Amino acid sequence: ALYTNLNALPKTSFNYVVVGGGTAGCVVASRLSEESNATVLLVEAGGTYQNVEQLEVPFNSLRSAGPGSQWDWNYTTTTGASYARGFVLGGSSSVNGMFYTRGSEDDWGRYAAVTGDNGWTWNNIQPYVKKNEDWVAPADGHNTTGQYDPAVHSSKGRLGVSLPGFPEHTDTLFFQTVNSDPSEFPFVLDYNAGIPLGYGTIQSTIKNGSRSSAATAYLSEDVLKRHNLFVLINTQASRVISSTGGSHIDSVEIFPQSSVENATNMRITASSEVILSAGVFGTPHILQNSGIGDAAMLSAFNISIVQDLPSVGQNFTDHLNLISAWALNVSQPFSSATSTTFESFTLNSTAMSIFLDQWRSSKTGPLTMNGLSNDIGFRRFNESDPEVQKGLAAYGDPASGNQSPHFMHVPNGFAFGTAPTNNSYFSFVATVVQTQSRGSVTLNSTNPLGAPVIDTALLTNPYDLFAMRQAFKAVFDLLATSPWVEYLVDSAPALGLQAVIDSNFSTTVIDDYITSSAGSGAHAVGTAAMSPVGATWGVVDPDLKVKGLTGLRIADASVLPYVTSNNVQFAVYIVGERASELIKAGI
Ligand SMILES: Cc1cc2nc3c(=O)[nH]c(=O)nc-3n(C[C@H](O)[C@H](O)[C@H](O)COP(=O)(O)OP(=O)(O)OC[C@H]3O[C@@H](n4cnc5c(N)ncnc54)[C@H](O)[C@@H]3O)c2cc1C
C-alpha cells in the first residue's frame, strides 16, 4: 500500500528496504515484492505521481513538469546552474524527456570488460530488456512500417514504449535530407538494435498517449495492493547504519519530508538487505553521511568512518548539450501544429488549450508527443577531416567501440533559456555522448538533509570542447541542405548564433559560443561506480554490493562507470531489473 507519512507505517522492520522510489528503485521494490513471503519497504522523499496531470501529459516534460517545478529537487551546481532530478515517485522517469534509447552493443560490452562480469554484455542483458519493455502502438495509430524493427522489441514487459503519436512538419524536412544524401546523413531503421548510427524516428516511454514511468509501469494499482509491499512517500533517508557498529548494514534512518528541519527521525530495519536507489546525487550523499566514502573528506566533517571508499561521489560523468535556435521563415507562420514546430505552438495559448482538451478527452493530439522531438540521430566524427584526426590523436577516442557514436543530434529539440521573440522558431540539440570531464558529489555540511556540493566539471577536459565543435558544425551541415533552406531564416540572434555565422565558423567564435551556451545533458552517472571484485577503485562490485560491507547494495544510475552513448534511463531500468534478479537469486 501507499503511505503518505511515516506515522502511518504499520511496522518498522522489513526484509528489504529500498531507499529512493525513482527509476531503478520502483523496479527493485516491484520485482522483490513479487515474492509474497518477502516484505519490502520503498522510501521516497517526494510525493505521489498519481492523478497529477502535469506528469501524465507527455508534452509537459521539461516544461511545466520539468526543471524548477515542485517535482524537481532544484539542485544547484558549483557554477550556479540548476541540475534537474525528479522529486516524486518514479524519480526522474516521472519528469524526463521520455526518449527510449538503449545505447550500443559496445557500451554494454565496455561495462562487462571494465567490471569483469559478462552479465553486463548486450546479449546477456536482453532478458531484462524483454522484462522491461512493453512496445505499444503510437497514440495516433499510424502505420509504423519502416519506422522501427519489430524483431528487437518486446510487448511482454511493463514500461510502455511507442513511436511518435503526432507528426510534425519538420519530420518531413528531416527525412528529405536523410533520403537525399544517405552517405552524409545515413538512415537507421531502429537505433535500438545494437548499432545506433544514423538518423531515425524516436521511440519514447509513452503508452496510450500518456507518460509511462517507473512508477506508472512498476507500481501500478495491482502492485500497490500487494500485502507485502509498503511504499512510504514524503520521507527522506539520511543514513544507512550498522546496528552492531560493524560492517553489516541493517538499518536506515528516515525523516518526514514535511518537517525535515526539526523532526525526530525514525529507524527502519532490514533483515535481508538495504538497497540504495537514491540516484546519482542522493546515493553518494547518503553513503557519505553514513561514513562510507573518502576517509579524508569524512574526517574533515567529523564523520566516523565505516568504510573508506575514496571513489564515492567521484567519477561524475554526464553528456554535454548545446541547444541552438533558428527563426522560421515568415512565409511559414503558425497555422496548425503540423505546419510548424513544437516551440511555435507552445507560444500560442489558444492552440495549447485546444490541444489540452483533446488530450483530456481522447489522449490524442500534439500533447501526446514527448514535447522534444520526433527524430534523433547518432553520429561519428568525420574521420577524414584533418581537424578530427588531430583531435583524436591529441585526446584519444573515448567511443566505446567503432560502431558507437561520438555525438547525438536532436532536431527540433527544446530551446531552454530565452525564446526568440519571433513567434515561430526551431531548435536543435547537439550532444557529446562520451565526454571526458569528470565531476564530483561531496558533502557540503554535516546536515544529512541538506544538498551536497555538485561539481559537474563541464568542459574541464579539452576533448569535450573539440567534440562539441564537431557536433555543432554537423548541425549547420544538416540545416544547410535544401529542405531546410527555405524553412529557416539565418538564425535567431537572440541566442547568439549570428556571431558564429558572421565569423564564417571561426574556431574561436564557435568555442566561445559553446563555452557560454553548453550545459548538462541531465544524464549523469558514475558516482558510485561498479569495478571488478577486489579492485582498489570503485564503490560496488559487479553484483552491485558495496565493497567491504554486507547487507548493502546500490541500484541506480550511480553504479554505471561510463555513460552510455545515448539517453540513460534505459540503462537504469536494466540495472534495476538485474539487481532484482541477483537479490532474488541470493547472489
Ligand atoms: C529533466 C530530465 C530529462 C531527462 N530526459 C531523459 C530522456 O529523455 N531519456 C532518458 O533515457 N533519460 C533522460 N533523463 C535521465 C534519466 O531520467 C535518469 O538518468 C534516470 O531516470 C535516473 O534514474 P535513477 O534511478 O538513478 O534516479 P532517479 O530516477 O532520479 O531516482 C532517485 C529517487 O530517489 C529519491 N531520493 C533521493 N534522495 C533521497 C533520500 N535521501 N531519501 C529518499 N528518497 C530519495 C528521489 O526523489 C528520486 O525519486 C532525464 C533526466 C532529467 C532529470
XYZ file of C-alpha atoms and ligand atoms in Angstrom:
640
model
C 0.000 0.000 0.000
C 0.974 3.653 -0.277
C 1.675 5.560 2.969
C 1.883 9.315 2.781
C 3.666 9.795 6.107
C 5.813 7.675 8.331
C 3.497 7.758 11.349
C 1.022 5.735 9.316
C 3.539 2.971 8.595
C 2.299 -0.165 10.419
C 5.753 -1.548 11.214
C 9.433 -0.663 11.180
C 11.082 -3.936 10.246
C 11.148 -5.445 6.750
C 13.154 -7.965 4.747
C 14.215 -5.337 2.208
C 14.364 -1.568 2.447
C 14.754 0.263 -0.868
C 15.805 3.909 -0.468
C 14.610 6.180 -3.305
C 11.439 5.470 -5.273
C 12.919 6.585 -8.570
C 13.593 4.865 -11.868
C 15.565 1.911 -10.516
C 14.010 1.950 -7.020
C 10.478 1.330 -8.332
C 11.754 -1.601 -10.416
C 13.549 -3.173 -7.455
C 10.651 -2.740 -4.999
C 8.184 -4.078 -7.553
C 10.272 -7.116 -8.507
C 11.284 -8.041 -4.928
C 7.666 -7.884 -3.769
C 6.717 -10.450 -6.422
C 7.905 -12.964 -3.802
C 4.963 -12.855 -1.466
C 6.916 -14.050 1.580
C 9.342 -11.097 1.406
C 8.322 -7.775 2.933
C 9.579 -4.704 1.065
C 9.619 -1.048 2.113
C 10.233 1.617 -0.540
C 11.083 5.058 0.908
C 10.676 8.114 -1.346
C 11.411 11.734 -0.444
C 8.930 13.202 -2.935
C 5.176 12.805 -3.265
C 2.973 10.688 -5.466
C 2.603 10.751 -9.245
C -0.993 9.555 -9.058
C -3.606 11.860 -10.585
C -1.023 14.544 -11.381
C -1.960 15.606 -14.885
C 1.226 17.598 -15.435
C 3.251 14.405 -15.112
C 0.902 12.394 -17.304
C 0.827 14.732 -20.313
C 3.946 13.793 -22.294
C 4.319 17.213 -23.860
C 4.862 18.809 -20.437
C 8.233 17.123 -19.985
C 10.888 19.778 -19.384
C 8.130 22.411 -19.371
C 5.599 22.764 -16.531
C 6.578 19.386 -15.033
C 10.272 19.874 -15.571
C 13.254 21.596 -14.008
C 12.318 24.076 -11.294
C 8.826 22.648 -10.758
C 7.525 21.192 -7.488
C 8.573 17.752 -8.780
C 12.231 18.756 -9.046
C 14.905 18.660 -6.320
C 16.067 22.072 -7.549
C 19.734 21.280 -7.143
C 22.278 23.997 -7.898
C 25.787 23.148 -9.068
C 29.025 24.889 -8.095
C 28.715 27.120 -11.165
C 25.223 28.243 -10.125
C 23.499 26.221 -12.837
C 20.415 24.218 -11.925
C 20.501 20.438 -12.253
C 17.164 18.638 -12.681
C 16.267 15.442 -10.779
C 12.790 14.090 -10.171
C 11.406 14.622 -6.666
C 8.376 12.338 -6.868
C 7.584 8.639 -7.002
C 9.107 7.412 -10.249
C 12.010 9.856 -9.736
C 13.499 11.286 -12.894
C 11.445 8.887 -15.038
C 8.376 10.876 -13.931
C 9.792 14.152 -15.283
C 12.265 13.198 -18.010
C 12.072 13.672 -21.784
C 10.967 10.019 -22.261
C 13.491 9.243 -25.026
C 13.907 5.486 -25.081
C 17.409 4.757 -26.323
C 19.370 1.619 -25.489
C 22.879 2.666 -26.462
C 25.202 0.451 -28.422
C 26.366 -3.130 -28.048
C 29.808 -1.645 -27.432
C 28.578 0.432 -24.479
C 27.406 -2.734 -22.735
C 30.492 -4.670 -23.789
C 32.541 -1.998 -22.097
C 30.594 -2.420 -18.829
C 31.345 -6.142 -18.958
C 35.014 -5.568 -19.782
C 35.525 -2.893 -17.129
C 33.829 -4.883 -14.361
C 34.970 -8.360 -15.409
C 31.342 -9.532 -15.356
C 29.833 -10.897 -18.562
C 26.382 -10.470 -17.130
C 26.528 -6.865 -18.408
C 27.090 -7.643 -22.125
C 24.476 -6.597 -24.687
C 23.464 -10.214 -25.295
C 23.210 -11.012 -21.618
C 21.022 -8.021 -20.753
C 18.420 -8.972 -23.386
C 16.244 -10.922 -20.887
C 15.972 -7.703 -18.826
C 15.108 -5.698 -21.948
C 12.183 -8.069 -22.512
C 11.056 -7.846 -18.894
C 11.202 -4.053 -19.080
C 9.731 -3.116 -22.460
C 6.055 -3.093 -23.419
C 6.050 -1.978 -27.059
C 2.695 -0.402 -27.936
C 1.049 1.378 -30.886
C 1.525 5.154 -31.166
C -1.260 7.455 -29.933
C -2.436 8.237 -33.476
C -2.418 4.576 -34.515
C -0.482 5.374 -37.720
C 1.138 2.678 -39.818
C 4.624 2.271 -38.333
C 6.117 0.073 -41.058
C 9.611 1.257 -41.898
C 9.967 3.256 -38.687
C 11.378 0.511 -36.438
C 12.442 -3.125 -36.371
C 9.778 -5.268 -34.655
C 12.316 -8.078 -34.162
C 14.142 -6.159 -31.433
C 11.118 -5.149 -29.359
C 9.056 -6.861 -26.690
C 5.470 -6.449 -25.613
C 5.913 -8.605 -22.522
C 7.433 -6.047 -20.170
C 5.981 -3.257 -18.036
C 7.308 0.031 -19.436
C 5.278 1.432 -22.320
C 7.363 2.400 -25.379
C 5.993 3.811 -28.632
C 6.737 5.768 -31.785
C 5.555 9.404 -32.012
C 1.798 9.832 -31.792
C 1.591 13.033 -33.772
C 3.542 14.149 -36.886
C 5.453 17.388 -37.223
C 6.258 19.296 -40.357
C 9.957 19.146 -39.524
C 9.861 15.315 -39.637
C 9.226 15.611 -43.367
C 12.134 18.019 -43.864
C 14.385 15.854 -41.755
C 13.741 12.688 -43.766
C 14.004 14.592 -47.047
C 17.562 15.438 -46.014
C 18.283 11.862 -44.946
C 16.874 10.418 -48.170
C 18.631 12.900 -50.414
C 22.134 12.339 -49.040
C 22.381 8.972 -47.261
C 26.172 8.911 -47.265
C 26.364 12.117 -45.216
C 23.111 11.609 -43.270
C 22.521 7.854 -43.050
C 19.136 6.432 -42.126
C 18.828 3.971 -39.248
C 15.676 1.862 -39.132
C 15.971 1.145 -35.418
C 18.692 2.781 -33.368
C 17.853 0.385 -30.519
C 19.099 -2.722 -32.314
C 22.708 -2.521 -31.049
C 24.303 -0.289 -33.691
C 22.603 3.081 -33.302
C 24.498 5.020 -36.012
C 22.246 7.042 -38.309
C 19.122 9.199 -38.219
C 15.715 7.725 -37.442
C 12.374 8.074 -35.682
C 12.414 8.495 -31.923
C 10.951 5.915 -29.530
C 9.537 7.257 -26.261
C 8.295 5.866 -22.961
C 4.706 6.766 -23.790
C 1.707 4.430 -23.640
C -1.888 5.244 -24.615
C -0.915 8.892 -25.088
C 0.440 9.245 -21.520
C 3.850 9.124 -19.863
C 4.981 5.665 -18.857
C 7.334 5.999 -15.880
C 8.915 3.598 -13.414
C 6.008 4.479 -11.107
C 3.151 4.021 -13.580
C 4.741 0.870 -15.009
C 6.134 -0.893 -11.938
C 3.936 0.476 -9.121
C 0.579 0.125 -10.842
C -2.554 -0.319 -8.711
C -2.280 -4.117 -8.750
C 1.317 -3.940 -7.489
C 0.489 -1.376 -4.790
C -2.199 -3.758 -3.496
C 0.374 -6.435 -2.614
C 0.185 -7.137 1.133
C 3.991 -7.341 1.384
C 4.819 -4.043 -0.371
C 4.940 -0.823 1.681
C 5.547 2.396 -0.251
C 6.315 5.355 2.001
C 6.390 8.780 0.332
C 7.238 12.283 1.646
C 10.053 10.712 3.670
C 13.769 11.359 3.325
C 16.503 8.883 4.254
C 19.624 10.372 5.782
C 21.925 7.438 6.624
C 22.370 3.695 6.425
C 23.557 2.175 9.683
C 25.033 -0.980 11.188
C 23.164 -1.509 14.445
C 26.092 -3.544 15.787
C 28.624 -0.907 14.783
C 30.266 -3.396 12.382
C 30.331 -3.799 8.636
C 26.855 -5.296 8.217
C 24.310 -2.649 7.243
C 20.849 -3.408 8.608
C 19.085 -0.084 9.263
C 18.060 3.157 7.605
C 17.445 6.490 9.326
C 14.470 8.391 7.903
C 12.852 11.812 8.410
C 9.407 13.094 7.465
C 9.843 15.401 4.476
C 7.311 17.945 5.714
C 9.416 18.969 8.710
C 12.922 17.836 7.925
C 14.450 20.712 9.846
C 13.415 19.735 13.350
C 11.632 16.420 13.147
C 12.830 13.456 15.094
C 13.944 10.613 12.936
C 12.927 7.002 12.884
C 14.956 3.869 12.300
C 13.813 1.164 9.940
C 15.490 -2.219 9.894
C 16.105 -4.598 7.012
C 16.689 -8.247 7.875
C 17.971 -9.137 4.384
C 19.280 -6.060 2.544
C 19.179 -2.319 2.174
C 19.174 -1.187 -1.467
C 20.170 2.400 -2.201
C 18.389 3.774 -5.291
C 18.509 7.485 -4.465
C 20.173 8.413 -7.756
C 23.420 9.972 -8.839
C 23.308 12.655 -6.118
C 21.228 11.026 -3.363
C 23.121 7.738 -3.225
C 26.675 9.085 -2.743
C 25.314 11.706 -0.361
C 23.640 9.093 1.857
C 26.806 6.959 1.759
C 28.976 9.896 2.812
C 26.593 10.860 5.624
C 26.835 7.256 6.775
C 30.643 7.268 6.980
C 31.114 5.383 3.700
C 33.357 7.385 1.411
C 36.694 9.112 1.242
C 38.120 8.914 4.772
C 39.957 12.237 4.493
C 36.822 14.129 3.478
C 34.643 12.403 6.061
C 37.174 13.162 8.832
C 37.102 16.828 7.883
C 33.387 16.739 8.710
C 33.974 14.675 11.897
C 32.009 11.770 10.490
C 33.139 8.378 11.825
C 34.495 6.138 9.107
C 32.506 2.978 8.456
C 34.245 2.138 5.170
C 36.978 4.079 3.402
C 35.898 4.191 -0.253
C 37.531 7.199 -1.968
C 35.523 6.647 -5.176
C 32.195 7.540 -3.528
C 30.909 10.718 -5.189
C 33.756 10.787 -7.755
C 33.639 9.973 -11.479
C 30.508 12.081 -12.099
C 30.052 11.712 -15.869
C 27.437 13.479 -17.959
C 26.539 14.289 -21.512
C 27.185 17.791 -22.827
C 24.299 19.552 -24.601
C 24.284 22.564 -26.872
C 20.941 23.975 -27.892
C 20.672 26.473 -30.732
C 17.615 28.113 -32.206
C 16.699 29.407 -35.643
C 13.807 31.652 -36.588
C 11.372 30.197 -39.097
C 10.865 31.815 -42.459
C 7.990 34.289 -42.134
C 6.259 32.734 -45.097
C 5.506 29.772 -42.819
C 3.590 31.359 -39.946
C 1.804 29.353 -37.300
C -1.385 27.793 -38.582
C -1.574 24.354 -37.028
C 0.693 22.023 -35.112
C 1.647 20.061 -38.217
C 2.663 23.117 -40.194
C 5.265 24.318 -37.761
C 7.427 23.306 -34.792
C 6.570 22.479 -31.201
C 8.217 25.602 -29.960
C 5.991 27.763 -32.070
C 2.740 26.388 -30.856
C 3.772 26.432 -27.198
C 3.757 30.210 -27.553
C 0.141 30.109 -28.784
C -2.058 29.776 -25.697
C -5.270 29.272 -27.673
C -3.755 26.350 -29.529
C -2.370 24.869 -26.318
C -5.748 24.933 -24.612
C -7.408 23.231 -27.601
C -4.698 20.579 -27.577
C -5.137 20.008 -23.830
C -8.875 19.487 -24.266
C -8.120 16.977 -26.994
C -5.623 15.129 -24.776
C -8.119 15.053 -21.892
C -10.958 13.704 -23.996
C -9.138 11.169 -26.181
C -5.415 11.008 -25.214
C -4.568 12.027 -28.777
C -3.183 15.110 -30.476
C 0.044 17.109 -30.214
C 0.326 16.773 -26.432
C 0.931 13.024 -26.789
C 4.352 13.888 -28.227
C 7.341 13.815 -25.899
C 7.492 17.564 -26.392
C 11.088 17.479 -27.581
C 11.467 15.653 -30.851
C 10.078 13.011 -33.156
C 13.513 12.315 -34.651
C 17.038 11.576 -33.474
C 20.490 10.939 -34.925
C 23.617 9.200 -33.649
C 26.813 10.104 -35.466
C 30.538 9.524 -35.504
C 33.046 12.237 -36.336
C 34.126 12.621 -39.940
C 37.446 10.862 -39.568
C 38.708 12.069 -42.944
C 38.677 15.647 -41.639
C 42.240 16.698 -40.621
C 40.883 18.613 -37.614
C 39.198 15.442 -36.377
C 42.349 13.406 -36.933
C 44.345 15.964 -34.967
C 41.815 15.962 -32.127
C 41.630 12.187 -31.866
C 45.421 11.970 -31.912
C 45.651 14.533 -29.126
C 42.841 13.314 -26.868
C 42.280 9.690 -27.841
C 38.948 8.260 -28.938
C 36.595 7.738 -25.990
C 33.844 6.000 -28.007
C 33.027 2.580 -26.563
C 33.739 0.986 -29.967
C 33.852 1.741 -33.668
C 30.106 1.146 -34.107
C 29.288 3.675 -31.383
C 28.551 7.367 -31.771
C 30.561 10.397 -30.756
C 27.573 12.699 -30.760
C 23.804 12.824 -30.885
C 21.536 15.175 -32.847
C 18.009 16.021 -31.812
C 16.321 18.238 -34.369
C 13.503 20.324 -33.013
C 14.680 19.811 -29.503
C 13.755 22.326 -26.905
C 15.043 25.850 -26.595
C 15.975 26.304 -22.969
C 16.546 29.849 -21.893
C 15.030 32.849 -23.570
C 12.980 32.014 -26.618
C 13.421 34.218 -29.667
C 10.669 36.809 -29.805
C 9.641 35.710 -33.282
C 6.583 33.535 -32.792
C 7.991 30.693 -34.887
C 11.340 29.134 -34.221
C 13.123 25.843 -34.402
C 15.767 24.447 -32.113
C 18.391 21.788 -32.467
C 20.255 19.940 -29.733
C 23.774 18.625 -30.276
C 25.078 16.302 -27.566
C 28.584 14.959 -26.924
C 27.916 11.429 -25.690
C 31.344 10.311 -24.488
C 32.589 13.268 -22.524
C 35.951 13.113 -20.790
C 35.305 15.652 -17.999
C 34.670 14.121 -14.579
C 32.905 15.920 -11.732
C 32.009 15.042 -8.155
C 29.345 14.991 -5.446
C 30.684 15.807 -1.999
C 29.468 16.855 1.433
C 28.502 20.448 1.991
C 27.880 20.253 5.720
C 27.180 17.772 8.457
C 23.454 18.286 7.928
C 22.490 14.996 6.251
C 19.317 16.538 4.879
C 20.971 19.483 3.125
C 22.036 19.351 -0.526
C 25.501 18.039 -1.466
C 28.120 20.033 -3.389
C 27.652 19.183 -7.067
C 30.598 19.923 -9.330
C 29.645 18.855 -12.856
C 33.098 19.905 -14.172
C 31.552 20.518 -17.593
C 34.127 21.290 -20.306
C 37.087 20.838 -17.956
C 38.598 18.276 -20.320
C 39.563 19.799 -23.712
C 38.257 16.761 -25.615
C 34.709 17.839 -24.806
C 35.096 21.232 -26.486
C 36.707 19.608 -29.522
C 33.905 17.026 -29.727
C 31.149 19.617 -29.368
C 32.724 21.686 -32.138
C 32.316 18.693 -34.491
C 28.756 18.000 -33.323
C 27.786 21.652 -33.719
C 29.317 22.078 -37.172
C 27.413 18.969 -38.259
C 24.171 20.717 -37.232
C 24.946 23.519 -39.685
C 25.791 20.951 -42.382
C 22.399 19.315 -41.903
C 20.488 22.592 -41.876
C 22.327 23.767 -44.998
C 20.624 21.015 -47.041
C 17.904 22.205 -49.396
C 14.786 21.120 -47.429
C 15.752 23.483 -44.622
C 16.991 26.472 -46.562
C 13.512 27.743 -47.390
C 12.223 26.970 -43.953
C 14.684 28.780 -41.708
C 15.820 32.361 -41.659
C 19.525 32.667 -40.949
C 19.441 32.374 -37.227
C 17.886 33.630 -34.058
C 20.284 36.347 -32.995
C 18.768 36.287 -29.506
C 20.618 33.069 -28.908
C 23.920 34.285 -30.320
C 24.175 32.187 -33.443
C 24.611 35.162 -35.730
C 28.122 35.766 -34.440
C 29.067 32.217 -35.367
C 27.708 32.620 -38.892
C 29.269 36.072 -39.355
C 32.671 34.716 -38.328
C 32.432 32.095 -41.073
C 32.640 29.408 -38.410
C 35.880 30.522 -36.848
C 37.040 28.051 -34.206
C 37.479 30.810 -31.636
C 33.946 32.126 -32.115
C 32.431 28.629 -32.113
C 34.361 27.776 -28.949
C 33.138 30.977 -27.274
C 29.580 30.099 -28.246
C 29.945 26.566 -26.874
C 31.601 27.695 -23.660
C 28.894 30.228 -22.942
C 25.911 28.141 -24.090
C 26.586 24.437 -23.495
C 25.136 22.710 -20.466
C 24.468 19.408 -18.814
C 22.611 16.697 -20.674
C 20.825 15.617 -17.439
C 22.275 12.142 -17.991
C 24.699 11.911 -15.077
C 26.064 8.554 -13.970
C 29.065 7.099 -12.165
C 29.148 8.485 -8.623
C 29.083 5.023 -7.002
C 30.595 3.075 -9.877
C 30.981 -0.649 -10.394
C 34.508 -2.051 -10.621
C 35.922 -5.577 -10.658
C 35.818 -7.625 -7.466
C 38.930 -6.765 -5.473
C 39.673 -3.510 -7.347
C 41.122 -0.655 -5.322
C 38.754 1.802 -7.039
C 35.007 1.790 -7.437
C 32.179 1.595 -4.928
C 30.286 -1.578 -5.789
C 31.263 -4.971 -7.168
C 29.614 -6.051 -10.437
C 26.863 -7.705 -8.347
C 26.150 -4.162 -7.042
C 27.148 -4.938 -3.425
C 29.038 -2.151 -1.695
C 32.703 -3.054 -1.292
C 33.831 -4.059 2.188
C 30.297 -4.160 3.634
C 27.449 -6.657 3.745
C 23.718 -6.029 3.618
C 24.049 -3.012 1.297
C 23.597 -2.837 -2.470
C 23.206 0.055 -4.907
C 20.868 0.060 -7.893
C 20.597 3.316 -9.856
C 22.483 5.480 -12.379
C 25.356 5.991 -9.963
C 26.711 2.447 -10.499
C 27.397 2.930 -14.231
C 31.160 3.503 -14.587
C 30.733 5.152 -18.011
C 27.780 6.929 -19.527
C 26.114 5.103 -22.388
C 26.255 6.870 -25.761
C 22.551 7.747 -25.536
C 19.927 8.961 -23.040
C 20.408 6.839 -19.944
C 17.042 5.832 -18.486
C 17.121 2.500 -20.330
C 20.432 1.604 -18.667
C 18.958 2.458 -15.257
C 15.946 0.202 -15.860
C 18.339 -2.610 -16.802
C 20.338 -2.032 -13.602
C 17.072 -2.244 -11.632
C 15.997 -5.460 -13.337
C 19.385 -7.123 -12.951
C 19.778 -6.024 -9.331
C 16.368 -7.566 -8.550
C 17.316 -10.827 -10.176
C 20.657 -11.020 -8.325
C 18.955 -10.302 -4.996
C 16.188 -12.852 -5.586
C 18.769 -15.465 -6.545
C 20.690 -14.750 -3.349
C 23.792 -13.711 -5.317
C 14.804 16.647 -16.931
C 15.364 15.304 -17.302
C 15.233 14.833 -18.614
C 15.731 13.584 -18.950
N 15.439 13.077 -20.183
C 15.745 11.770 -20.446
C 15.270 11.145 -21.616
O 14.538 11.738 -22.419
N 15.615 9.854 -21.832
C 16.408 9.156 -20.973
O 16.744 7.998 -21.266
N 16.877 9.727 -19.842
C 16.519 11.008 -19.548
N 16.912 11.574 -18.378
C 17.786 10.804 -17.473
C 17.065 9.695 -16.715
O 15.725 10.049 -16.453
C 17.811 9.443 -15.394
O 19.149 9.154 -15.681
C 17.255 8.262 -14.634
O 15.866 8.376 -14.512
C 17.908 8.188 -13.249
O 17.374 7.114 -12.538
P 17.821 6.850 -11.024
O 17.021 5.687 -10.553
O 19.292 6.746 -10.964
O 17.456 8.168 -10.249
P 16.044 8.893 -10.079
O 15.072 8.366 -11.062
O 16.307 10.343 -10.055
O 15.555 8.371 -8.672
C 16.101 8.734 -7.435
C 14.957 8.778 -6.461
O 15.452 8.839 -5.139
C 14.743 9.817 -4.419
N 15.650 10.260 -3.360
C 16.820 10.925 -3.496
N 17.392 11.116 -2.300
C 16.572 10.544 -1.390
C 16.621 10.410 0.025
N 17.639 10.894 0.737
N 15.602 9.781 0.641
C 14.550 9.267 -0.051
N 14.453 9.377 -1.405
C 15.458 9.998 -2.053
C 14.411 10.872 -5.445
O 13.357 11.703 -5.033
C 14.078 10.012 -6.649
O 12.732 9.620 -6.664
C 16.435 12.815 -17.997
C 16.575 13.280 -16.688
C 16.021 14.504 -16.336
C 16.121 14.960 -14.907
